[in-house]
Coordinates of C-alpha atoms and ligand atoms in Angstrom, one line a residue:
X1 CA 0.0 0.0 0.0
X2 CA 0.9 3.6 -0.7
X3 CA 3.9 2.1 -3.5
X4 CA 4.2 3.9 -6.9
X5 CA 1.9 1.5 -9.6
X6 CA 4.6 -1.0 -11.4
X7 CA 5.2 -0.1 -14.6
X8 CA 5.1 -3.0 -16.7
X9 CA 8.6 -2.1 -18.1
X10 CA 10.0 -1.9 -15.1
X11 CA 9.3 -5.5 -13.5
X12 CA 12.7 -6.0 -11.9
X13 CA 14.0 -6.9 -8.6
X14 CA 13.7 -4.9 -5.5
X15 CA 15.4 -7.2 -3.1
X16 CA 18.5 -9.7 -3.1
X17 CA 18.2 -13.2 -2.7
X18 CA 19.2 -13.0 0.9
X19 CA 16.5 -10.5 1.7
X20 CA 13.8 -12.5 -0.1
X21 CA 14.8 -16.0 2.2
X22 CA 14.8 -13.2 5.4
X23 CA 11.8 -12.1 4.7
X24 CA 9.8 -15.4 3.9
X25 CA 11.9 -17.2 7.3
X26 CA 10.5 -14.4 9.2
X27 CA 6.7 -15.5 8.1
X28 CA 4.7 -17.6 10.1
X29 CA 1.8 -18.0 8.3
X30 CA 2.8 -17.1 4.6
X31 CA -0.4 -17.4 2.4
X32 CA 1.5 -18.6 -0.9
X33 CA 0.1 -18.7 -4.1
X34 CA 0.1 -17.9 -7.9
X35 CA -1.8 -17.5 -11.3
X36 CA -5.2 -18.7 -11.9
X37 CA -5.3 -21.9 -13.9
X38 CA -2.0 -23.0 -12.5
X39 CA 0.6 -25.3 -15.1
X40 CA 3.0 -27.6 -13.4
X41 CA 5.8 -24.8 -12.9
X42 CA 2.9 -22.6 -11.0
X43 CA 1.4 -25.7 -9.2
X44 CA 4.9 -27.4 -8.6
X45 CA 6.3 -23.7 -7.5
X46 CA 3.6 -23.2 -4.4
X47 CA 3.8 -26.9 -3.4
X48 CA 7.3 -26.7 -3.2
X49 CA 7.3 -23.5 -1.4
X50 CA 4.8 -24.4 1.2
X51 CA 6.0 -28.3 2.0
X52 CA 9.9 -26.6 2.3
X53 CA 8.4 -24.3 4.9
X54 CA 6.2 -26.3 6.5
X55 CA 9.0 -28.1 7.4
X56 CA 10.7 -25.6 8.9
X57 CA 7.6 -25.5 11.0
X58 CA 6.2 -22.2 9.9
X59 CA 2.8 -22.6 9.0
X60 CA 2.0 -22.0 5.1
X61 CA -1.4 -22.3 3.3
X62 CA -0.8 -23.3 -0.5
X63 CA -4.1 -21.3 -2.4
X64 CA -4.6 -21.9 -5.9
X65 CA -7.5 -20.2 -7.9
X66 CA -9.5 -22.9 -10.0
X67 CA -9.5 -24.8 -12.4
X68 CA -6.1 -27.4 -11.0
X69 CA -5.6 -30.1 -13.6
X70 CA -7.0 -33.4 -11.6
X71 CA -3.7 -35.3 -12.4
X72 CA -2.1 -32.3 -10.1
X73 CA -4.1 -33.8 -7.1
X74 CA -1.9 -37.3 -7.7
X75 CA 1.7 -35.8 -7.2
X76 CA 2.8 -36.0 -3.8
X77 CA 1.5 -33.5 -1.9
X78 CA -0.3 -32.1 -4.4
X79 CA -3.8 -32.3 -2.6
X80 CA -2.1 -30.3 0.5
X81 CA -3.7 -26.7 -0.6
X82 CA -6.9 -24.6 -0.4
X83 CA -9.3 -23.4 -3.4
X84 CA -9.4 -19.7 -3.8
X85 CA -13.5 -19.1 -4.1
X86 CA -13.8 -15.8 -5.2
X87 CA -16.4 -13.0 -3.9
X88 CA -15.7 -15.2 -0.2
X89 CA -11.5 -13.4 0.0
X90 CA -12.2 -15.0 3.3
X91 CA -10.0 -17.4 3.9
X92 CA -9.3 -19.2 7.7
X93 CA -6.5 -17.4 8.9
X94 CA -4.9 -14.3 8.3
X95 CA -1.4 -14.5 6.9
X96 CA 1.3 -12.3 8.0
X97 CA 2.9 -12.9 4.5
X98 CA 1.5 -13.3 0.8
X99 CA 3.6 -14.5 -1.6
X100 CA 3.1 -15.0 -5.4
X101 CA 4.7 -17.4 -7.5
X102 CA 5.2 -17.5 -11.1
X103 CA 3.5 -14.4 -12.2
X104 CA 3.2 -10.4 -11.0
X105 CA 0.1 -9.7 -13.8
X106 CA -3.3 -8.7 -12.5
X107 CA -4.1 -9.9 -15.4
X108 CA -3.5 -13.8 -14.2
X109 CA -4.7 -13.0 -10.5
X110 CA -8.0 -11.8 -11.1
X111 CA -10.0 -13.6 -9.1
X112 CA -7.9 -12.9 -5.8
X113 CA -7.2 -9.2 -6.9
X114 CA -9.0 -7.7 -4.0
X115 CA -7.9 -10.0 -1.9
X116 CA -4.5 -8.8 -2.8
X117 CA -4.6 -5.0 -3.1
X118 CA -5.6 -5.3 0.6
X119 CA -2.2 -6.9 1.2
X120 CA 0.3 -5.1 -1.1
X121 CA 2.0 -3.8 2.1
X122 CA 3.0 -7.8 2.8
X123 CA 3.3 -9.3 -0.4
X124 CA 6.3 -10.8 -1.7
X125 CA 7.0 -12.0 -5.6
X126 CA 9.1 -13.8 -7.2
X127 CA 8.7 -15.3 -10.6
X128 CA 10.5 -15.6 -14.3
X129 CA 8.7 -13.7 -16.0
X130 CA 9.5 -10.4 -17.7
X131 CA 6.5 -8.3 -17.5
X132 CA 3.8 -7.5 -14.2
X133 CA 2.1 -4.7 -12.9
X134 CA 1.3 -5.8 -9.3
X135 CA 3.0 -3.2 -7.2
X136 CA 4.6 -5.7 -4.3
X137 CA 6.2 -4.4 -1.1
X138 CA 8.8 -6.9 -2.4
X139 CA 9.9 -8.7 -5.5
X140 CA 12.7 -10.9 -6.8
X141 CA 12.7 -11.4 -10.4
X142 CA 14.9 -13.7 -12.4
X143 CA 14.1 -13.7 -16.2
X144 CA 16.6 -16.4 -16.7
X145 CA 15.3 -18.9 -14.5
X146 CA 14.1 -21.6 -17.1
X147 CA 11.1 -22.2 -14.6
X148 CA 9.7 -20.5 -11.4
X149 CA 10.6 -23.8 -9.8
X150 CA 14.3 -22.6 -10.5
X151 CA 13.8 -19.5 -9.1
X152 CA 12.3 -21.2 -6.0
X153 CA 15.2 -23.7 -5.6
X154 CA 17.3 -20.7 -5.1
X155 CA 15.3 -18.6 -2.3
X156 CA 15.3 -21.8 -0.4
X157 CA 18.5 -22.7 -0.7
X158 CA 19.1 -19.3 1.0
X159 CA 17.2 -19.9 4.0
X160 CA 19.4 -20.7 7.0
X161 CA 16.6 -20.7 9.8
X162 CA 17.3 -22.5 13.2
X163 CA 14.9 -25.1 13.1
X164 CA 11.4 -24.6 15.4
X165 CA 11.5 -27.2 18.3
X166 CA 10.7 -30.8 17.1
X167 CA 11.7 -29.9 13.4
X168 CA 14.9 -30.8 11.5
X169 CA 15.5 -28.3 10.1
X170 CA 15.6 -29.8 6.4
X171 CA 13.8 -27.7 3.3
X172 CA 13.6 -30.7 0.9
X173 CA 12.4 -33.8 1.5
X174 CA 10.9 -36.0 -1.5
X175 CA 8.1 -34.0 -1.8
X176 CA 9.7 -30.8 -2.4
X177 CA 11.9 -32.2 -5.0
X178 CA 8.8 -33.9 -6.8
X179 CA 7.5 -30.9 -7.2
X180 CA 10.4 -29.0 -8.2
X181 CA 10.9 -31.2 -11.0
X182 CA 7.3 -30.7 -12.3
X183 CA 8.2 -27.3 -12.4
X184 CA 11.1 -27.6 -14.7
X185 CA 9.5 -30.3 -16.7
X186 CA 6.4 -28.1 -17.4
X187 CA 8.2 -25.1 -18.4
X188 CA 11.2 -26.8 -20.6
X189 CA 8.8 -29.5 -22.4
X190 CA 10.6 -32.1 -19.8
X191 CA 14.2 -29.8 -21.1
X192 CA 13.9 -29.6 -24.8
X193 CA 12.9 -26.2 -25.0
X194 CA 15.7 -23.1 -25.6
X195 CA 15.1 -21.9 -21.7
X196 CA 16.7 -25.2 -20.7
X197 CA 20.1 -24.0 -19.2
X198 CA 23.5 -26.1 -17.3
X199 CA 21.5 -24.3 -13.9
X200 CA 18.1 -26.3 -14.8
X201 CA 19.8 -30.2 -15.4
X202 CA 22.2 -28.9 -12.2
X203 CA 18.8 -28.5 -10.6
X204 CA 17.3 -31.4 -11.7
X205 CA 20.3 -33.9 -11.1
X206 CA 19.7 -32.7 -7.2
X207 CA 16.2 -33.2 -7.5
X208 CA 16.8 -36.5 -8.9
X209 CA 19.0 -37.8 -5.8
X210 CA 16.6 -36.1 -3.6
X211 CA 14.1 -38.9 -5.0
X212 CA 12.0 -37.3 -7.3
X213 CA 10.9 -39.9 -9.8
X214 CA 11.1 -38.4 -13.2
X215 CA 9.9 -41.6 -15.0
X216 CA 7.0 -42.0 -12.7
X217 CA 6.2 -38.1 -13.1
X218 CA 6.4 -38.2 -16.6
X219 CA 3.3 -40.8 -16.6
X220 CA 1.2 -39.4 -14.5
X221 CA 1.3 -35.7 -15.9
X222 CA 1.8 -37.1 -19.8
X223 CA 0.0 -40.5 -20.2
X224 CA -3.1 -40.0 -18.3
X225 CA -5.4 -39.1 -21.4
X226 CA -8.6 -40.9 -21.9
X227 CA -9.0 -43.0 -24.8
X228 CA -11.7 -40.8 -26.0
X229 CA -9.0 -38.5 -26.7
X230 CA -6.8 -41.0 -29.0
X231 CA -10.5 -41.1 -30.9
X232 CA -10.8 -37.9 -31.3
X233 CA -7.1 -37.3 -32.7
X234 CA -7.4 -40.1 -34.9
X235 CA -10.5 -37.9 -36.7
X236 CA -8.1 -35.0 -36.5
X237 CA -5.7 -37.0 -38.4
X238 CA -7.5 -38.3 -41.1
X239 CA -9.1 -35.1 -41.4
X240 CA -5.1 -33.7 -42.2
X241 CA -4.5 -32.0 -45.4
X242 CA -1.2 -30.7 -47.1
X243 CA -1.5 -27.4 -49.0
X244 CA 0.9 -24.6 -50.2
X245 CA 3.0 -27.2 -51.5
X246 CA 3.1 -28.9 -48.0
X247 CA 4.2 -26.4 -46.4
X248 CA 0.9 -26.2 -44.5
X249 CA -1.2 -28.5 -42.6
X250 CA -4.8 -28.3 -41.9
X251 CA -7.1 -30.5 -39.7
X252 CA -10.6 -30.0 -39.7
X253 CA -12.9 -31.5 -36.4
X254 CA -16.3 -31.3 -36.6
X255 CA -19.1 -31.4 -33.8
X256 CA -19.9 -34.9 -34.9
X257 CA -17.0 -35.8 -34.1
X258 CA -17.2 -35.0 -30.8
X259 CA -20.3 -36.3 -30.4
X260 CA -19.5 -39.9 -31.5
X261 CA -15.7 -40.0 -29.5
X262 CA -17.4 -38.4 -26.5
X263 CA -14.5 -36.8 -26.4
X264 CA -14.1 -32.9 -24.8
X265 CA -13.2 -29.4 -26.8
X266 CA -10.2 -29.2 -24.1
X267 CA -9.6 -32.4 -25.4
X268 CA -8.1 -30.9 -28.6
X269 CA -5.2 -28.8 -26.7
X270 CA -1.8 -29.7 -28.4
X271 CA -3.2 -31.7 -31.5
X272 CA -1.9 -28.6 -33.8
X273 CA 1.4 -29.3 -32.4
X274 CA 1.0 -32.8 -34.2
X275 CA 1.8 -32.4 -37.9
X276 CA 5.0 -30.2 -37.2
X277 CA 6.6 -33.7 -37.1
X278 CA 6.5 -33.0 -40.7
X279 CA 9.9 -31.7 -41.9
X280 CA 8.1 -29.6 -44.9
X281 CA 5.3 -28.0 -42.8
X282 CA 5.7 -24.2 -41.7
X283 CA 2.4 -23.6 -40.4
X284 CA -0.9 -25.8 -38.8
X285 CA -3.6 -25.1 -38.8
X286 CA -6.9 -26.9 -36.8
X287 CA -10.6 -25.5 -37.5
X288 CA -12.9 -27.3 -34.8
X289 CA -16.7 -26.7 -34.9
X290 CA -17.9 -27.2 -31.5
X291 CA -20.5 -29.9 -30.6
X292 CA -23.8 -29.0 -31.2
X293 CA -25.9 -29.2 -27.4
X294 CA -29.1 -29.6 -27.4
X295 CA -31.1 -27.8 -30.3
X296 CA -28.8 -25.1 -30.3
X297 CA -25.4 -25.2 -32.5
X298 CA -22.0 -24.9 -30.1
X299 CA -21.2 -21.7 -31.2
X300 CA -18.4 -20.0 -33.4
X301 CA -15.5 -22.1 -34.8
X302 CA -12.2 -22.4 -33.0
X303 CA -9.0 -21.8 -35.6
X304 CA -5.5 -22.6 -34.2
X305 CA -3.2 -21.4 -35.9
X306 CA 1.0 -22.3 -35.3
X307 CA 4.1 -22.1 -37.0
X308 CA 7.4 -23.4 -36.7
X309 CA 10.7 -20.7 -35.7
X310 CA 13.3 -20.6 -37.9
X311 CA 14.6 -17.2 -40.4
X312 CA 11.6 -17.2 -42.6
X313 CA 9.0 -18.1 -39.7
X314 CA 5.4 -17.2 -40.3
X315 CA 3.5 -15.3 -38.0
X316 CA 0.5 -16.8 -37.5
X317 CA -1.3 -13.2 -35.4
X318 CA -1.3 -11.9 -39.1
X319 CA -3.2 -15.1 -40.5
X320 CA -5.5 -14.5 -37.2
X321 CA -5.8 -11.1 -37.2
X322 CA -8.1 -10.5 -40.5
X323 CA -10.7 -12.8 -38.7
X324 CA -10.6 -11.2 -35.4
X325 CA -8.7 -13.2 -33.7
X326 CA -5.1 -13.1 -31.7
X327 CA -2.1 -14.4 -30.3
X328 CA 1.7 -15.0 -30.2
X329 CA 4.0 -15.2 -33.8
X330 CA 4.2 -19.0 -33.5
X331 CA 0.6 -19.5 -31.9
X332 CA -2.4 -17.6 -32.1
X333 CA -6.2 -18.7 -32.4
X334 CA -9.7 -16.4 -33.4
X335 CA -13.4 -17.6 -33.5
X336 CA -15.2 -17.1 -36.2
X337 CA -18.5 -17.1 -36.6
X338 CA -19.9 -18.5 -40.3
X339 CA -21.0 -21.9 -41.4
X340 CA -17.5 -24.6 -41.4
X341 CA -16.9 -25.0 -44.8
X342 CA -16.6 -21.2 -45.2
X343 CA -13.7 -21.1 -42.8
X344 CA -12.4 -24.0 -43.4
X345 CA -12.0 -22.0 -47.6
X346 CA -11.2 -18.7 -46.0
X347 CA -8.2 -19.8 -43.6
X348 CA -7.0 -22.1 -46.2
X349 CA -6.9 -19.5 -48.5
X350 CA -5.3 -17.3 -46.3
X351 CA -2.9 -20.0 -45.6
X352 CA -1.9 -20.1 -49.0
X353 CA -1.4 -16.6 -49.7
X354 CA 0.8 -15.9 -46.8
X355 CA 3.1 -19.0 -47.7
X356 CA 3.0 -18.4 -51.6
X357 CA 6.5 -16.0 -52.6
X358 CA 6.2 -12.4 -53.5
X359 CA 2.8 -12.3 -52.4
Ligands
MN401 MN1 6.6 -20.6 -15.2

């Protein structure tokens, strides 16, 4: 309270490491949380947090603002937390300490903003992230950190508490290092992507002989689909077409198809990423009309659009753009609202033009 507004270009650090591992030793009930929707590295990053503090007796409450992916609730310790319900910001106790993980955008905290702004004076952030606005008594930023579970790793391993009677004193236990490695798995597609640094597999061999089970983790956060899934994508598949000289790939799903796999819409996510196996393909595209319920049709049709990096990458917000939609250079999305064979003409056409030379 009373702090300047954060600019969103100037998201930096206020406070050293050493400060930051003060501050959150000090707390003895540390409300600990992070962006709605939580992904492994944001879900991983508050478990972490609050099982390493927990036992070095403090008492932390992990708060996570719905939806939590159900295969969270299987990791260990990953039911240990409290649901933010939003218009009740009461919660049962009153901490002397809130800290954010993973992002500093009201943006991604909407549901607990008010919650928040009554609390600036005693929140703490600390993320990888390069932009926020949230104007925190106190924030440690590192944009290098691969994953906020990095980032983590390193206020804790900071912290040089005397142990509260009957504890020993120890951060990481198996627990902690489970869900550190989440964290790092998330946010480095389990270390393939670019972000992946020495510091993350230094990480990540420590988390390892801590006894985090990667091969174990790997199933139960990457093969727990249900076979109505595998249905659905094998209609995405044989719905694939090459065009601009296969240099484009475009599925089509329709809401028949969804009604005969009983398969979900969220069901869908990362089926565009599918046909970049393709050495050719620059861009994919998936158009999916959405199931029809009831009498009533399911509403606009969903166009993904992604593209590959690379010197003479497309970017797919200009294919989304012309029909309203929006996004990143290599993945952006737009509804549109006309009968399916329309778009499915328009955003191949579109497709076409933007990967024909000289146009
Ligand atoms: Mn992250």
């Amino acid at each position: 309270m009373g702090q300047k507004p954060t600019n969103m270009h100037d998201y930096t650090s206020t406070a050293d490491l050493a400060a930051v591992a003060k501050r959150l030793a000090d707390a003895k009930r540390p409300l600990i949380t992070t962006h709605a929707k939580p992904d492994g590295d944001a879900f991983g990053s508050v478990i972490a947090m609050a099982r390493g503090l927990r036992n070095l007796g403090r008492e932390p409450h992990a708060v996570f603002m719905p939806p939590v992916p159900a295969n969270f609730r299987q990791l260990k310790g990953g039911d240990a937390y409290t649901l933010y319900n939003q218009g009740h910001d009461v919660l049962p106790f009153e901490p002397d300490l809130v800290v954010i993980l993973d992002t500093g955008a009201w943006a991604q905290l909407s549901p607990m903003r008010a919650y928040i702004e009554k609390r600036l004076d005693r929140t703490l952030i600390i993320d990888h992230h390069l932009t926020g606005d949230v104007p925190a008594a106190m924030r440690y930023i590192d944009g290098k950190g691969a994953a906020c579970c990095e980032v983590v790793a390193d206020v804790l391993d900071k912290i040089l508490p005397p142990p509260a009677p009957g504890q020993s004193g120890k951060i990481y236990d198996t627990t902690v290092a489970e869900a550190l490695f989440v964290g790092l798995a998330a946010d480095t597609g389990w270390f393939r992507f670019s972000n992946t640094r020495p510091q993350t597999h230094d990480l990540a061999a420590r988390l390892l002989r801590l006894g985090a089970d990667h091969a174990a983790l790997y199933q139960q956060l990457e093969q727990t689909d249900r076979p109505e899934k595998l249905q659905l994508m094998v209609r995405a598949l044989s719905s694939l077409r090459l065009i601009a000289g296969g240099r484009a790939a475009v599925m089509v799903l329709r809401g028949e198809d969804f009604a005969q796999t009983a398969a979900l819409v969220e069901e869908t996510e990362r089926f565009v990423d599918i046909p970049q196996v393709v050495g050719s393909v620059q861009v994919v595209v998936m158009i999916s009309e959405p199931p029809k319920t009831g009498e009533k049709g399911g509403g606009p049709i969903r166009v993904s659009f992604r593209s590959k990096p690379g010197p003479h990458a497309i970017n797919v917000t200009k294919l989304a753009h012309p029909f309203g939609g929006g996004g990143h250079a290599r993945a952006a999305g737009a509804k549109i609202d006309a009968p399916l064979e329309q778009v499915v003409e328009r955003v191949s056409a579109a497709v076409e033009a933007a990967l024909t030379p000289g146009a």
